[in-house]
């Protein structure tokens, strides 16, 4: 059984004080940070393995791989620290709010009702969170949900309605994380986009500033599209509620994989979104700094590769390549 703590046995890791494992600020590579006198040295983990002959299939090699994975979910690790749940058990190391669990439950129940009434003019399940919560409190809809549980038990070959309720609750526990990320990532990036659009409509200033605003708007639109596509794929996959309940294990794997991708994105975006959460839509010096910072964050992630290379190597002709992914 793999250790759930950061444990390394090579003498290197004890002779250099208390090393810190984190991602490099320059390129995001996993590094080990140690103090050499009064100076801080950051050594890439792959270079460290090569220099000290630590094979990938050794205990230390496997632990370094786990440390690298862990840095997607925590900002740093020291020897003895507990590894994040994502790399140990596949569960999440963070929690959604209670409201997110309620929304996930309401969405699944609504989808069951739509399944029950399919072929008889049933409504579309594409409801937002507010609409879902209103529907969940409707007495008539509550009765339909109970009928759907009973019918689903028959269709799934389960002995009781309660067995379906348990399956739905377990799936809702997984989807609550998706609802949390829909709120904490997608909603906030869309709100940033709305502020940028308002600024573009009212801006009458310097042309160079307008160019920066235009670039940030374009890149943010690409970000919204990419992130929204993840949620659309999740909604499509889990929207076939009976198939999801029949294949609970594969659904859990699919949801967790997307949950972790979205959470990594949310962690990367967090500082920028915090600034935009409190930003107005006026065009002052502070906004210009925020736009420049936004461009520096967005360009390497969402600019088409040919354009990004052109920024790095102006004047050099580039062949067409695919767009960068997160």
mmCIF file of N, CA and C in Angstrom, residues 190-268:
data_model
loop_
_atom_site.group_PDB
_atom_site.id
_atom_site.type_symbol
_atom_site.label_atom_id
_atom_site.label_comp_id
_atom_site.label_asym_id
_atom_site.label_seq_id
_atom_site.Cartn_x
_atom_site.Cartn_y
_atom_site.Cartn_z
ATOM 1 N N UNK A 190 -17.133 34.273 -16.114
ATOM 2 C CA UNK A 190 -18.177 34.953 -16.896
ATOM 3 C C UNK A 190 -18.411 36.372 -16.376
ATOM 4 N N UNK A 191 -18.365 36.543 -15.052
ATOM 5 C CA UNK A 191 -18.542 37.885 -14.484
ATOM 6 C C UNK A 191 -17.392 38.801 -14.900
ATOM 7 N N UNK A 192 -16.189 38.260 -14.959
ATOM 8 C CA UNK A 192 -15.045 39.030 -15.457
ATOM 9 C C UNK A 192 -15.283 39.433 -16.907
ATOM 10 N N UNK A 193 -15.790 38.511 -17.715
ATOM 11 C CA UNK A 193 -16.071 38.794 -19.119
ATOM 12 C C UNK A 193 -17.101 39.909 -19.245
ATOM 13 N N UNK A 194 -18.121 39.889 -18.395
ATOM 14 C CA UNK A 194 -19.158 40.928 -18.445
ATOM 15 C C UNK A 194 -18.574 42.303 -18.126
ATOM 16 N N UNK A 195 -17.671 42.379 -17.162
ATOM 17 C CA UNK A 195 -17.030 43.660 -16.842
ATOM 18 C C UNK A 195 -16.192 44.160 -18.017
ATOM 19 N N UNK A 196 -15.473 43.242 -18.649
ATOM 20 C CA UNK A 196 -14.662 43.630 -19.802
ATOM 21 C C UNK A 196 -15.544 44.155 -20.936
ATOM 22 N N UNK A 197 -16.692 43.510 -21.141
ATOM 23 C CA UNK A 197 -17.603 43.956 -22.204
ATOM 24 C C UNK A 197 -18.164 45.345 -21.910
ATOM 25 N N UNK A 198 -18.489 45.591 -20.636
ATOM 26 C CA UNK A 198 -18.999 46.924 -20.269
ATOM 27 C C UNK A 198 -17.931 47.989 -20.482
ATOM 28 N N UNK A 199 -16.688 47.653 -20.139
ATOM 29 C CA UNK A 199 -15.595 48.596 -20.333
ATOM 30 C C UNK A 199 -15.400 48.910 -21.814
ATOM 31 N N UNK A 200 -15.487 47.881 -22.654
ATOM 32 C CA UNK A 200 -15.291 48.083 -24.091
ATOM 33 C C UNK A 200 -16.378 48.974 -24.675
ATOM 34 N N UNK A 201 -17.600 48.876 -24.157
ATOM 35 C CA UNK A 201 -18.714 49.667 -24.675
ATOM 36 C C UNK A 201 -18.575 51.152 -24.338
ATOM 37 N N UNK A 202 -17.916 51.437 -23.212
ATOM 38 C CA UNK A 202 -17.860 52.833 -22.753
ATOM 39 C C UNK A 202 -16.491 53.480 -22.929
ATOM 40 N N UNK A 203 -15.479 52.693 -23.329
ATOM 41 C CA UNK A 203 -14.115 53.231 -23.376
ATOM 42 C C UNK A 203 -13.939 54.239 -24.516
ATOM 43 N N UNK A 204 -13.329 55.377 -24.210
ATOM 44 C CA UNK A 204 -13.072 56.422 -25.215
ATOM 45 C C UNK A 204 -11.644 56.953 -25.101
ATOM 46 N N UNK A 205 -10.749 56.175 -24.550
ATOM 47 C CA UNK A 205 -9.417 56.679 -24.248
ATOM 48 C C UNK A 205 -8.364 56.306 -25.270
ATOM 49 N N UNK A 206 -7.137 56.153 -24.771
ATOM 50 C CA UNK A 206 -5.959 55.907 -25.591
ATOM 51 C C UNK A 206 -6.068 54.590 -26.367
ATOM 52 N N UNK A 207 -5.597 54.624 -27.639
ATOM 53 C CA UNK A 207 -5.699 53.455 -28.505
ATOM 54 C C UNK A 207 -4.908 52.263 -28.011
ATOM 55 N N UNK A 208 -3.738 52.492 -27.419
ATOM 56 C CA UNK A 208 -2.923 51.370 -26.929
ATOM 57 C C UNK A 208 -3.616 50.666 -25.770
ATOM 58 N N UNK A 209 -4.300 51.443 -24.920
ATOM 59 C CA UNK A 209 -5.058 50.840 -23.825
ATOM 60 C C UNK A 209 -6.226 50.024 -24.369
ATOM 61 N N UNK A 210 -6.848 50.530 -25.411
ATOM 62 C CA UNK A 210 -7.956 49.805 -26.020
ATOM 63 C C UNK A 210 -7.478 48.484 -26.608
ATOM 64 N N UNK A 211 -6.274 48.471 -27.174
ATOM 65 C CA UNK A 211 -5.720 47.240 -27.730
ATOM 66 C C UNK A 211 -5.522 46.192 -26.634
ATOM 67 N N UNK A 212 -5.014 46.626 -25.472
ATOM 68 C CA UNK A 212 -4.849 45.696 -24.350
ATOM 69 C C UNK A 212 -6.200 45.151 -23.910
ATOM 70 N N UNK A 213 -7.173 46.029 -23.782
ATOM 71 C CA UNK A 213 -8.520 45.607 -23.395
ATOM 72 C C UNK A 213 -9.082 44.610 -24.403
ATOM 73 N N UNK A 214 -8.890 44.881 -25.679
ATOM 74 C CA UNK A 214 -9.400 43.998 -26.730
ATOM 75 C C UNK A 214 -8.768 42.614 -26.652
ATOM 76 N N UNK A 215 -7.451 42.593 -26.425
ATOM 77 C CA UNK A 215 -6.750 41.308 -26.317
ATOM 78 C C UNK A 215 -7.239 40.516 -25.110
ATOM 79 N N UNK A 216 -7.401 41.199 -23.978
ATOM 80 C CA UNK A 216 -7.846 40.507 -22.763
ATOM 81 C C UNK A 216 -9.269 39.991 -22.946
ATOM 82 N N UNK A 217 -10.126 40.787 -23.591
ATOM 83 C CA UNK A 217 -11.495 40.324 -23.877
ATOM 84 C C UNK A 217 -11.480 39.067 -24.744
ATOM 85 N N UNK A 218 -10.653 39.083 -25.779
ATOM 86 C CA UNK A 218 -10.603 37.943 -26.702
ATOM 87 C C UNK A 218 -10.122 36.680 -25.982
ATOM 88 N N UNK A 219 -9.097 36.824 -25.163
ATOM 89 C CA UNK A 219 -8.556 35.663 -24.460
ATOM 90 C C UNK A 219 -9.507 35.169 -23.378
ATOM 91 N N UNK A 220 -10.184 36.104 -22.722
ATOM 92 C CA UNK A 220 -11.152 35.699 -21.698
ATOM 93 C C UNK A 220 -12.323 34.969 -22.334
ATOM 94 N N UNK A 221 -12.749 35.409 -23.509
ATOM 95 C CA UNK A 221 -13.821 34.715 -24.227
ATOM 96 C C UNK A 221 -13.404 33.281 -24.558
ATOM 97 N N UNK A 222 -12.138 33.102 -24.953
ATOM 98 C CA UNK A 222 -11.641 31.754 -25.233
ATOM 99 C C UNK A 222 -11.624 30.919 -23.962
ATOM 100 N N UNK A 223 -11.274 31.554 -22.831
ATOM 101 C CA UNK A 223 -11.256 30.846 -21.548
ATOM 102 C C UNK A 223 -12.659 30.410 -21.150
ATOM 103 N N UNK A 224 -13.621 31.326 -21.278
ATOM 104 C CA UNK A 224 -15.011 30.988 -20.953
ATOM 105 C C UNK A 224 -15.469 29.803 -21.797
ATOM 106 N N UNK A 225 -15.145 29.829 -23.067
ATOM 107 C CA UNK A 225 -15.566 28.757 -23.971
ATOM 108 C C UNK A 225 -14.957 27.424 -23.558
ATOM 109 N N UNK A 226 -13.656 27.417 -23.235
ATOM 110 C CA UNK A 226 -12.985 26.170 -22.865
ATOM 111 C C UNK A 226 -13.527 25.614 -21.553
ATOM 112 N N UNK A 227 -13.677 26.487 -20.560
ATOM 113 C CA UNK A 227 -14.157 26.031 -19.258
ATOM 114 C C UNK A 227 -15.618 25.592 -19.350
ATOM 115 N N UNK A 228 -16.436 26.373 -20.058
ATOM 116 C CA UNK A 228 -17.846 26.023 -20.211
ATOM 117 C C UNK A 228 -18.003 24.679 -20.906
ATOM 118 N N UNK A 229 -17.108 24.387 -21.858
ATOM 119 C CA UNK A 229 -17.192 23.115 -22.574
ATOM 120 C C UNK A 229 -17.036 21.933 -21.614
ATOM 121 N N UNK A 230 -16.196 22.068 -20.605
ATOM 122 C CA UNK A 230 -16.047 21.004 -19.615
ATOM 123 C C UNK A 230 -17.368 20.735 -18.899
ATOM 124 N N UNK A 231 -18.029 21.805 -18.499
ATOM 125 C CA UNK A 231 -19.302 21.642 -17.804
ATOM 126 C C UNK A 231 -20.366 21.077 -18.743
ATOM 127 N N UNK A 232 -20.347 21.481 -19.997
ATOM 128 C CA UNK A 232 -21.312 20.951 -20.961
ATOM 129 C C UNK A 232 -21.110 19.449 -21.147
ATOM 130 N N UNK A 233 -19.854 19.015 -21.222
ATOM 131 C CA UNK A 233 -19.572 17.586 -21.365
ATOM 132 C C UNK A 233 -20.012 16.812 -20.123
ATOM 133 N N UNK A 234 -19.761 17.386 -18.951
ATOM 134 C CA UNK A 234 -20.199 16.751 -17.709
ATOM 135 C C UNK A 234 -21.722 16.665 -17.652
ATOM 136 N N UNK A 235 -22.385 17.747 -17.997
ATOM 137 C CA UNK A 235 -23.843 17.765 -17.947
ATOM 138 C C UNK A 235 -24.432 16.767 -18.944
ATOM 139 N N UNK A 236 -23.814 16.669 -20.117
ATOM 140 C CA UNK A 236 -24.307 15.731 -21.122
ATOM 141 C C UNK A 236 -24.117 14.289 -20.673
ATOM 142 N N UNK A 237 -22.960 14.013 -20.067
ATOM 143 C CA UNK A 237 -22.646 12.643 -19.641
ATOM 144 C C UNK A 237 -23.528 12.207 -18.479
ATOM 145 N N UNK A 238 -23.747 13.101 -17.544
ATOM 146 C CA UNK A 238 -24.528 12.738 -16.354
ATOM 147 C C UNK A 238 -26.008 13.053 -16.529
ATOM 148 N N UNK A 239 -26.354 13.771 -17.615
ATOM 149 C CA UNK A 239 -27.751 14.120 -17.853
ATOM 150 C C UNK A 239 -28.599 12.918 -18.206
ATOM 151 N N UNK A 240 -27.980 11.877 -18.795
ATOM 152 C CA UNK A 240 -28.692 10.620 -19.023
ATOM 153 C C UNK A 240 -28.719 9.879 -17.696
ATOM 154 N N UNK A 241 -29.668 10.260 -16.852
ATOM 155 C CA UNK A 241 -29.600 9.884 -15.444
ATOM 156 C C UNK A 241 -29.667 8.379 -15.230
ATOM 157 N N UNK A 242 -30.464 7.668 -15.993
ATOM 158 C CA UNK A 242 -30.565 6.219 -15.798
ATOM 159 C C UNK A 242 -29.258 5.525 -16.171
ATOM 160 N N UNK A 243 -28.633 5.975 -17.260
ATOM 161 C CA UNK A 243 -27.333 5.406 -17.641
ATOM 162 C C UNK A 243 -26.296 5.704 -16.565
ATOM 163 N N UNK A 244 -26.378 6.908 -15.993
ATOM 164 C CA UNK A 244 -25.434 7.275 -14.934
ATOM 165 C C UNK A 244 -25.618 6.386 -13.701
ATOM 166 N N UNK A 245 -26.861 6.101 -13.351
ATOM 167 C CA UNK A 245 -27.131 5.262 -12.180
ATOM 168 C C UNK A 245 -26.750 3.806 -12.427
ATOM 169 N N UNK A 246 -26.885 3.359 -13.675
ATOM 170 C CA UNK A 246 -26.512 1.974 -14.005
ATOM 171 C C UNK A 246 -24.991 1.789 -13.978
ATOM 172 N N UNK A 247 -24.265 2.845 -14.283
ATOM 173 C CA UNK A 247 -22.804 2.754 -14.398
ATOM 174 C C UNK A 247 -22.145 3.686 -13.390
ATOM 175 N N UNK A 248 -22.489 3.498 -12.121
ATOM 176 C CA UNK A 248 -22.062 4.432 -11.078
ATOM 177 C C UNK A 248 -20.540 4.526 -10.971
ATOM 178 N N UNK A 249 -19.837 3.393 -11.085
ATOM 179 C CA UNK A 249 -18.384 3.414 -10.915
ATOM 180 C C UNK A 249 -17.698 4.199 -12.029
ATOM 181 N N UNK A 250 -18.085 3.942 -13.283
ATOM 182 C CA UNK A 250 -17.454 4.663 -14.393
ATOM 183 C C UNK A 250 -17.835 6.143 -14.364
ATOM 184 N N UNK A 251 -19.064 6.433 -13.925
ATOM 185 C CA UNK A 251 -19.470 7.829 -13.798
ATOM 186 C C UNK A 251 -18.642 8.548 -12.742
ATOM 187 N N UNK A 252 -18.384 7.871 -11.634
ATOM 188 C CA UNK A 252 -17.585 8.474 -10.565
ATOM 189 C C UNK A 252 -16.185 8.802 -11.080
ATOM 190 N N UNK A 253 -15.588 7.870 -11.823
ATOM 191 C CA UNK A 253 -14.251 8.102 -12.385
ATOM 192 C C UNK A 253 -14.263 9.293 -13.335
ATOM 193 N N UNK A 254 -15.271 9.358 -14.193
ATOM 194 C CA UNK A 254 -15.391 10.457 -15.152
ATOM 195 C C UNK A 254 -15.571 11.792 -14.434
ATOM 196 N N UNK A 255 -16.455 11.825 -13.453
ATOM 197 C CA UNK A 255 -16.717 13.068 -12.714
ATOM 198 C C UNK A 255 -15.464 13.528 -11.984
ATOM 199 N N UNK A 256 -14.766 12.597 -11.331
ATOM 200 C CA UNK A 256 -13.586 12.989 -10.549
ATOM 201 C C UNK A 256 -12.465 13.487 -11.439
ATOM 202 N N UNK A 257 -12.297 12.885 -12.606
ATOM 203 C CA UNK A 257 -11.261 13.349 -13.528
ATOM 204 C C UNK A 257 -11.523 14.798 -13.939
ATOM 205 N N UNK A 258 -12.772 15.104 -14.284
ATOM 206 C CA UNK A 258 -13.130 16.470 -14.658
ATOM 207 C C UNK A 258 -13.107 17.406 -13.457
ATOM 208 N N UNK A 259 -13.525 16.902 -12.308
ATOM 209 C CA UNK A 259 -13.451 17.706 -11.069
ATOM 210 C C UNK A 259 -12.021 18.164 -10.819
ATOM 211 N N UNK A 260 -11.069 17.249 -10.951
ATOM 212 C CA UNK A 260 -9.676 17.603 -10.668
ATOM 213 C C UNK A 260 -9.139 18.580 -11.702
ATOM 214 N N UNK A 261 -9.507 18.415 -12.977
ATOM 215 C CA UNK A 261 -9.076 19.373 -14.013
ATOM 216 C C UNK A 261 -9.614 20.759 -13.695
ATOM 217 N N UNK A 262 -10.892 20.828 -13.368
ATOM 218 C CA UNK A 262 -11.517 22.119 -13.064
ATOM 219 C C UNK A 262 -10.939 22.731 -11.788
ATOM 220 N N UNK A 263 -10.628 21.893 -10.809
ATOM 221 C CA UNK A 263 -10.068 22.419 -9.561
ATOM 222 C C UNK A 263 -8.665 22.970 -9.784
ATOM 223 N N UNK A 264 -7.869 22.285 -10.605
ATOM 224 C CA UNK A 264 -6.542 22.817 -10.946
ATOM 225 C C UNK A 264 -6.681 24.172 -11.629
ATOM 226 N N UNK A 265 -7.639 24.265 -12.541
ATOM 227 C CA UNK A 265 -7.875 25.543 -13.217
ATOM 228 C C UNK A 265 -8.314 26.607 -12.219
ATOM 229 N N UNK A 266 -9.212 26.236 -11.310
ATOM 230 C CA UNK A 266 -9.711 27.203 -10.327
ATOM 231 C C UNK A 266 -8.586 27.709 -9.427
ATOM 232 N N UNK A 267 -7.677 26.835 -9.033
ATOM 233 C CA UNK A 267 -6.545 27.258 -8.200
ATOM 234 C C UNK A 267 -5.650 28.224 -8.969
ATOM 235 N N UNK A 268 -5.433 27.927 -10.259
ATOM 236 C CA UNK A 268 -4.592 28.809 -11.071
ATOM 237 C C UNK A 268 -5.249 30.183 -11.256
#
